PDB file of C-alpha atoms in Angstrom:
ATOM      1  CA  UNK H   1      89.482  94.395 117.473  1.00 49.00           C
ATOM      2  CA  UNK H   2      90.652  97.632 116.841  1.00 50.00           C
ATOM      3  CA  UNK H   3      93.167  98.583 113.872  1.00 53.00           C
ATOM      4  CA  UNK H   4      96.748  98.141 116.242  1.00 52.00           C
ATOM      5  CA  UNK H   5      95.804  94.745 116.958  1.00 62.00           C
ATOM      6  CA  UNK H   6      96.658  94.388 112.890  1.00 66.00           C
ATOM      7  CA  UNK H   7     100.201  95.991 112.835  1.00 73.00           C
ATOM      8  CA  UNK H   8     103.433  93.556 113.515  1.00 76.00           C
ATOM      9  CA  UNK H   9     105.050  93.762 117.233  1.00 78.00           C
ATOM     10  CA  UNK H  10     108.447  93.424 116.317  1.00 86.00           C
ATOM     11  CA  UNK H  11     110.318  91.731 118.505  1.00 91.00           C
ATOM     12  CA  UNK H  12     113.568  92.123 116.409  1.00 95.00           C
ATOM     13  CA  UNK H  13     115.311  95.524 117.391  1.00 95.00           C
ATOM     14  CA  UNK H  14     117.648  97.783 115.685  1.00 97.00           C
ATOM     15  CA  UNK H  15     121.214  96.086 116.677  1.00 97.00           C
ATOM     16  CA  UNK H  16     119.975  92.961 116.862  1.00 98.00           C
ATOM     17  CA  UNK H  17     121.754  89.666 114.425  1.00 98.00           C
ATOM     18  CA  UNK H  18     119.301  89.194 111.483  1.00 98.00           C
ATOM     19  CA  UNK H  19     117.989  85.591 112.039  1.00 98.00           C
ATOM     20  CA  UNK H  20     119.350  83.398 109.308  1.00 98.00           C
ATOM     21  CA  UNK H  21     117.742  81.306 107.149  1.00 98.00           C
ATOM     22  CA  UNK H  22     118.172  79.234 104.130  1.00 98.00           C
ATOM     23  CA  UNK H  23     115.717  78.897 101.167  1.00 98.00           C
ATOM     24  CA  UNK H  24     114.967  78.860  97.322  1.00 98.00           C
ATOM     25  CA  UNK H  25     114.731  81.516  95.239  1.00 98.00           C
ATOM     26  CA  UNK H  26     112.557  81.257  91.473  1.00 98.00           C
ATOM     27  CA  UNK H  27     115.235  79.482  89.819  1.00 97.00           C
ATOM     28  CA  UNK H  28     115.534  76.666  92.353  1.00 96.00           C
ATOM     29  CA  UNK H  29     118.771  77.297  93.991  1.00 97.00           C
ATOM     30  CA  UNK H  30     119.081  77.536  97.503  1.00 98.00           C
ATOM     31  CA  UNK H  31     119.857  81.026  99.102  1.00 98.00           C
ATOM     32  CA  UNK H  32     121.296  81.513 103.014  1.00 98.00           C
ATOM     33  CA  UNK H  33     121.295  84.551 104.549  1.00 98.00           C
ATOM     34  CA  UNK H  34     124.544  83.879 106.555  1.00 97.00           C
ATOM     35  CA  UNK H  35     126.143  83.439 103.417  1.00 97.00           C
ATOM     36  CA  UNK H  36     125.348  87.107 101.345  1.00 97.00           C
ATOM     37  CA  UNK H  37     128.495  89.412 101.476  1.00 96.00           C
ATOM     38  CA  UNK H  38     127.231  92.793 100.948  1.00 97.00           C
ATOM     39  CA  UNK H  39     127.642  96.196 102.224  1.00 97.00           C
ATOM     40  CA  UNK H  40     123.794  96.580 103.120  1.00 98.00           C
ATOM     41  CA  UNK H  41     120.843  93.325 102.630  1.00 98.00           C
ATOM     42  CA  UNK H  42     117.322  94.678 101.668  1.00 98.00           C
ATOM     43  CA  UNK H  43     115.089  92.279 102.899  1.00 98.00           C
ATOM     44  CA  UNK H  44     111.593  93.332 101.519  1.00 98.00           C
ATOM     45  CA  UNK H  45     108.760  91.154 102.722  1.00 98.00           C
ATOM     46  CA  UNK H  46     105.631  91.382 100.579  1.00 98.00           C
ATOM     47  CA  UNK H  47     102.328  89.519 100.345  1.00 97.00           C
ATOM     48  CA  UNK H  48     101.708  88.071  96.877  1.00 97.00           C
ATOM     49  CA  UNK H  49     103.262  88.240  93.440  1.00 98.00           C
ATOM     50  CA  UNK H  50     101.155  90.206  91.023  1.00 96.00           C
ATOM     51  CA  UNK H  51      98.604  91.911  93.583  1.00 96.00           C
ATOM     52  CA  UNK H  52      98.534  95.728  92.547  1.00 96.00           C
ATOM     53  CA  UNK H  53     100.388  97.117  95.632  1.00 96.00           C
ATOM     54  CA  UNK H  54     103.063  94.290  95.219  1.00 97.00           C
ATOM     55  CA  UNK H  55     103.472  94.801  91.520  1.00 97.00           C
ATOM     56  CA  UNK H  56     103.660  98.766  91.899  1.00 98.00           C
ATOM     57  CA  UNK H  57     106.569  97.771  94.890  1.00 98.00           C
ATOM     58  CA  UNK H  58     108.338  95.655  92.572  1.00 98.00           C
ATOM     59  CA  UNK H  59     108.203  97.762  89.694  1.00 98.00           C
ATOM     60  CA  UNK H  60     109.237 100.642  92.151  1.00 98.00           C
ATOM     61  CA  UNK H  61     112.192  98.789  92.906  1.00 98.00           C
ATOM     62  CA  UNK H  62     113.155  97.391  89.979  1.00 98.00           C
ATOM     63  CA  UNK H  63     113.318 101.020  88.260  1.00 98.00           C
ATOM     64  CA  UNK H  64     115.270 102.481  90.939  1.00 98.00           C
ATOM     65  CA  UNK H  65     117.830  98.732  91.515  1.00 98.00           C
ATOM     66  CA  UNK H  66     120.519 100.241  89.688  1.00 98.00           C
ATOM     67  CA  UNK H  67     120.718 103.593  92.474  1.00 97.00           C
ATOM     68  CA  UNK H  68     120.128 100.654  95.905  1.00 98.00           C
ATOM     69  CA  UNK H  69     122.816  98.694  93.944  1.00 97.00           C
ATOM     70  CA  UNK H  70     125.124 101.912  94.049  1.00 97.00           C
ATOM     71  CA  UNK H  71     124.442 102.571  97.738  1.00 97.00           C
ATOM     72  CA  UNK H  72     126.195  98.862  98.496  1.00 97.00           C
ATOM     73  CA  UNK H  73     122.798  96.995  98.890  1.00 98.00           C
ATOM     74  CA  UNK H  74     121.581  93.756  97.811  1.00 98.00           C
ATOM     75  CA  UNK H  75     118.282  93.233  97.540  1.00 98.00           C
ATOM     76  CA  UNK H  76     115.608  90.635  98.136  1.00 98.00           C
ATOM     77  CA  UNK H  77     111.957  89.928  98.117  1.00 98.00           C
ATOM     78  CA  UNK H  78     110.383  87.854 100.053  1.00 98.00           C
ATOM     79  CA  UNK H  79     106.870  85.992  99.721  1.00 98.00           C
ATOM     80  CA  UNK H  80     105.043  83.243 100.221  1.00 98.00           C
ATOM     81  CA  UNK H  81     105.051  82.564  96.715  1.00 98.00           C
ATOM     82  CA  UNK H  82     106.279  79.700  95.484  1.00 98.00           C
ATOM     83  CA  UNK H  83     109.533  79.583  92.810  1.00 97.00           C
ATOM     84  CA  UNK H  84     107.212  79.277  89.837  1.00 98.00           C
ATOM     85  CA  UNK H  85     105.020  82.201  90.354  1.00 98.00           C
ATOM     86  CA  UNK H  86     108.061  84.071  91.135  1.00 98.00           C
ATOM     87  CA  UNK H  87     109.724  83.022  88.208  1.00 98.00           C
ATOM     88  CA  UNK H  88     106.592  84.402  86.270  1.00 98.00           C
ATOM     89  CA  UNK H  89     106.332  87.331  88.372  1.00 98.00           C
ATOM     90  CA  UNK H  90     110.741  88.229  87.156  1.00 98.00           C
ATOM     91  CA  UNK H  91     109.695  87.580  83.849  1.00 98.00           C
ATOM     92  CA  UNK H  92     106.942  89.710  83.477  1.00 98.00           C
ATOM     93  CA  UNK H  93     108.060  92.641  85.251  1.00 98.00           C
ATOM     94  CA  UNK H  94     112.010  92.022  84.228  1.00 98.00           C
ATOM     95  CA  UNK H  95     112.955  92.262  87.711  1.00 98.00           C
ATOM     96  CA  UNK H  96     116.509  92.153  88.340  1.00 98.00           C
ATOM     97  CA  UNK H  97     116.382  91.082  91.298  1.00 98.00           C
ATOM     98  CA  UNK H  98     116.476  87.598  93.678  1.00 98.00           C
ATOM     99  CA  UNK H  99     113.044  86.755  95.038  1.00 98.00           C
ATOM    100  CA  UNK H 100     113.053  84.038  97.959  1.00 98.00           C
ATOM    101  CA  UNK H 101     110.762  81.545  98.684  1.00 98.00           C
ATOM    102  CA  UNK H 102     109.070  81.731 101.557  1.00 98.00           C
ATOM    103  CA  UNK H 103     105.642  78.647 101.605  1.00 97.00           C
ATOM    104  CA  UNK H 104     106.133  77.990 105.135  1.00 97.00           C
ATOM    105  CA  UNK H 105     106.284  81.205 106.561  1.00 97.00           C
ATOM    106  CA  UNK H 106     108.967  80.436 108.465  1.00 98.00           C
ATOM    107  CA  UNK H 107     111.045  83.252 107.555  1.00 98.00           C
ATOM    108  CA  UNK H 108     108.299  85.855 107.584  1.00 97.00           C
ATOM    109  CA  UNK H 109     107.691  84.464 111.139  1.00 96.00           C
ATOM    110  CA  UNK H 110     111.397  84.700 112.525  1.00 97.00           C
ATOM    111  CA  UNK H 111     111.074  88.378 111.443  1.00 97.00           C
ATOM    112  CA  UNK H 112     107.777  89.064 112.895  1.00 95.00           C
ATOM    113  CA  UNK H 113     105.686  89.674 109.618  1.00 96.00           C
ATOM    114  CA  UNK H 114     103.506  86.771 109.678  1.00 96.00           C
ATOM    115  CA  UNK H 115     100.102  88.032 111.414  1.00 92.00           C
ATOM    116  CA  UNK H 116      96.515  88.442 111.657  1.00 91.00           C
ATOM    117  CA  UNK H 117      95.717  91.087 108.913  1.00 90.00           C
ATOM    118  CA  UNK H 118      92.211  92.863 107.969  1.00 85.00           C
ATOM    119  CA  UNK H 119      91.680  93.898 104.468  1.00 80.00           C
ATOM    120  CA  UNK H 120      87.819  94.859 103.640  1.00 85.00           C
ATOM    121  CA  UNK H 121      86.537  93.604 106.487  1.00 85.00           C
ATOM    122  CA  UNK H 122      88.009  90.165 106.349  1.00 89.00           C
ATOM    123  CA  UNK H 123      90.498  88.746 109.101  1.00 90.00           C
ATOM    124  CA  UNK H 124      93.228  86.615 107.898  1.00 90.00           C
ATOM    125  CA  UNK H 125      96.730  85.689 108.369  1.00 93.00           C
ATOM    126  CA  UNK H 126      99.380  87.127 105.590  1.00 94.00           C
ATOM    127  CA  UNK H 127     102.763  88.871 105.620  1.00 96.00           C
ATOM    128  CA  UNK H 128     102.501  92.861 106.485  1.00 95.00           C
ATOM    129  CA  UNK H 129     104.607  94.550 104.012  1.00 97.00           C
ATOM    130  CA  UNK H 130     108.177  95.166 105.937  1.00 97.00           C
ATOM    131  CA  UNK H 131     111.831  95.711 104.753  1.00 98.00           C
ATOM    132  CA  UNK H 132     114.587  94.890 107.109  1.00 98.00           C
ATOM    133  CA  UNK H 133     117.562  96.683 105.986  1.00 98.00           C
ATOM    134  CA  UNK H 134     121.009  94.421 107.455  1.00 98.00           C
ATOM    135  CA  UNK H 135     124.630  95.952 107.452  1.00 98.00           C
ATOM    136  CA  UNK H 136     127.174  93.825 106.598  1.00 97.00           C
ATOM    137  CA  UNK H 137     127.610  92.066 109.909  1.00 97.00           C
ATOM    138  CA  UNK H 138     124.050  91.118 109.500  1.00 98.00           C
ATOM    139  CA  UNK H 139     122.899  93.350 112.404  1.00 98.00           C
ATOM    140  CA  UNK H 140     119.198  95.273 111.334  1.00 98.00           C
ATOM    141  CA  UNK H 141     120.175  98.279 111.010  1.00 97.00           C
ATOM    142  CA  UNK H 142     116.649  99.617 110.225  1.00 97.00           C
ATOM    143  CA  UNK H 143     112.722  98.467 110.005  1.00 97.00           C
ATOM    144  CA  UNK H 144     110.589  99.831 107.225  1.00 97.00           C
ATOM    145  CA  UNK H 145     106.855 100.127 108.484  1.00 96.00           C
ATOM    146  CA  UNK H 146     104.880 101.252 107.225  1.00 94.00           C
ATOM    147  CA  UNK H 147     106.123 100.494 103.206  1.00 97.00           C
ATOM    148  CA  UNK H 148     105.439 103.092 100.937  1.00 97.00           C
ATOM    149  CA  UNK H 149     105.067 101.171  97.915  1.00 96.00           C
ATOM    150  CA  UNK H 150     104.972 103.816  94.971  1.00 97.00           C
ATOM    151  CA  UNK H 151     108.417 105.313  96.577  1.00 97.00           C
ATOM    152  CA  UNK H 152     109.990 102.426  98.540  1.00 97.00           C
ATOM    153  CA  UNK H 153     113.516 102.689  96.982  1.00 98.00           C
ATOM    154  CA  UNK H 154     113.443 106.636  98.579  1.00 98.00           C
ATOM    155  CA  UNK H 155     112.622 104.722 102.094  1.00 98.00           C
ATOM    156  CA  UNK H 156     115.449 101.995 101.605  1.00 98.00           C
ATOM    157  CA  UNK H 157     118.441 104.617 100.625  1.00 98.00           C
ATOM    158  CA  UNK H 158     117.509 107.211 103.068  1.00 97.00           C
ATOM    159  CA  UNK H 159     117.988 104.075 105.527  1.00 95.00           C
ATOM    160  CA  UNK H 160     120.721 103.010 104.666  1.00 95.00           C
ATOM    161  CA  UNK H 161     122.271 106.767 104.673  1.00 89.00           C
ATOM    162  CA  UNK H 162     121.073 107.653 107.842  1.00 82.00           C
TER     163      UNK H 162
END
């Protein structure tokens, strides 16, 4: 295998209705994308709470929420985490921010994310780090790939401004 047949084929285009979805997020109450009113939706899809290049993301975003929050944006992670860790993962970073449940994988799937990675040699399925950024009619407006951890926030409001 060479190193394209590890990226995501999005089948999800620019214009195209976000697929919905409905979920928890770490405090247990149920979240549905149909129902967020917001200028702009940051969804950032990540592979595991408190990994290094997950933590340095969060942190990233977390220290920089108060400038996406300005632009019109809400934001949300989503992992396959379940609401505890996430819970833990909030807490320890202070992350102001929602993070969403995702066990099943079934929203990482219905936006292309779920794949066949390769990390150190090793094959294995897991989320590839992707933001979908929604306008308010829940169309994508654009697809972050690759993420750029350390300066994701920079990625997310020159999207949205473009």
């Amino acid at each position: 295998m060479n190193q394209s047949d590890f990226r995501p084929h999005f089948k999800l285009q620019i214009g195209d209705t976000a697929p919905d979805f409905k979920s928890k997020i770490q405090n247990g109450s149920t979240i549905q994308l149909k129902k967020i009113k917001s200028d702009w939706i940051v969804l950032f899809f990540y592979p595991q709470d408190n990994t290094p290049t997950c933590t340095k993301e969060a942190c990233n975003l977390r220290d920089n929420f108060e400038e996406i929050k300005l632009a019109g944006a809400a934001l949300f992670g989503i992992s396959p985490d379940s609401e505890s860790k996430h819970q833990k993962f909030i807490s320890k970073f202070d992350l102001p921010y929602d993070l969403i449940v995702d066990m099943d994988h079934q929203i990482a799937s219905a936006y292309d994310v779920w794949g066949t990675k390769k990390f150190m040699g090793i094959v294995y399925d897991g989320i590839h780090r992707t933001t979908y950024i929604l306008n308010k009619h829940h169309k994508i407006h654009k697809i972050i790939y690759p993420v750029d951890s350390a300066i994701h926030h920079q990625q997310i409001l020159e999207s949205i401004n473009s």
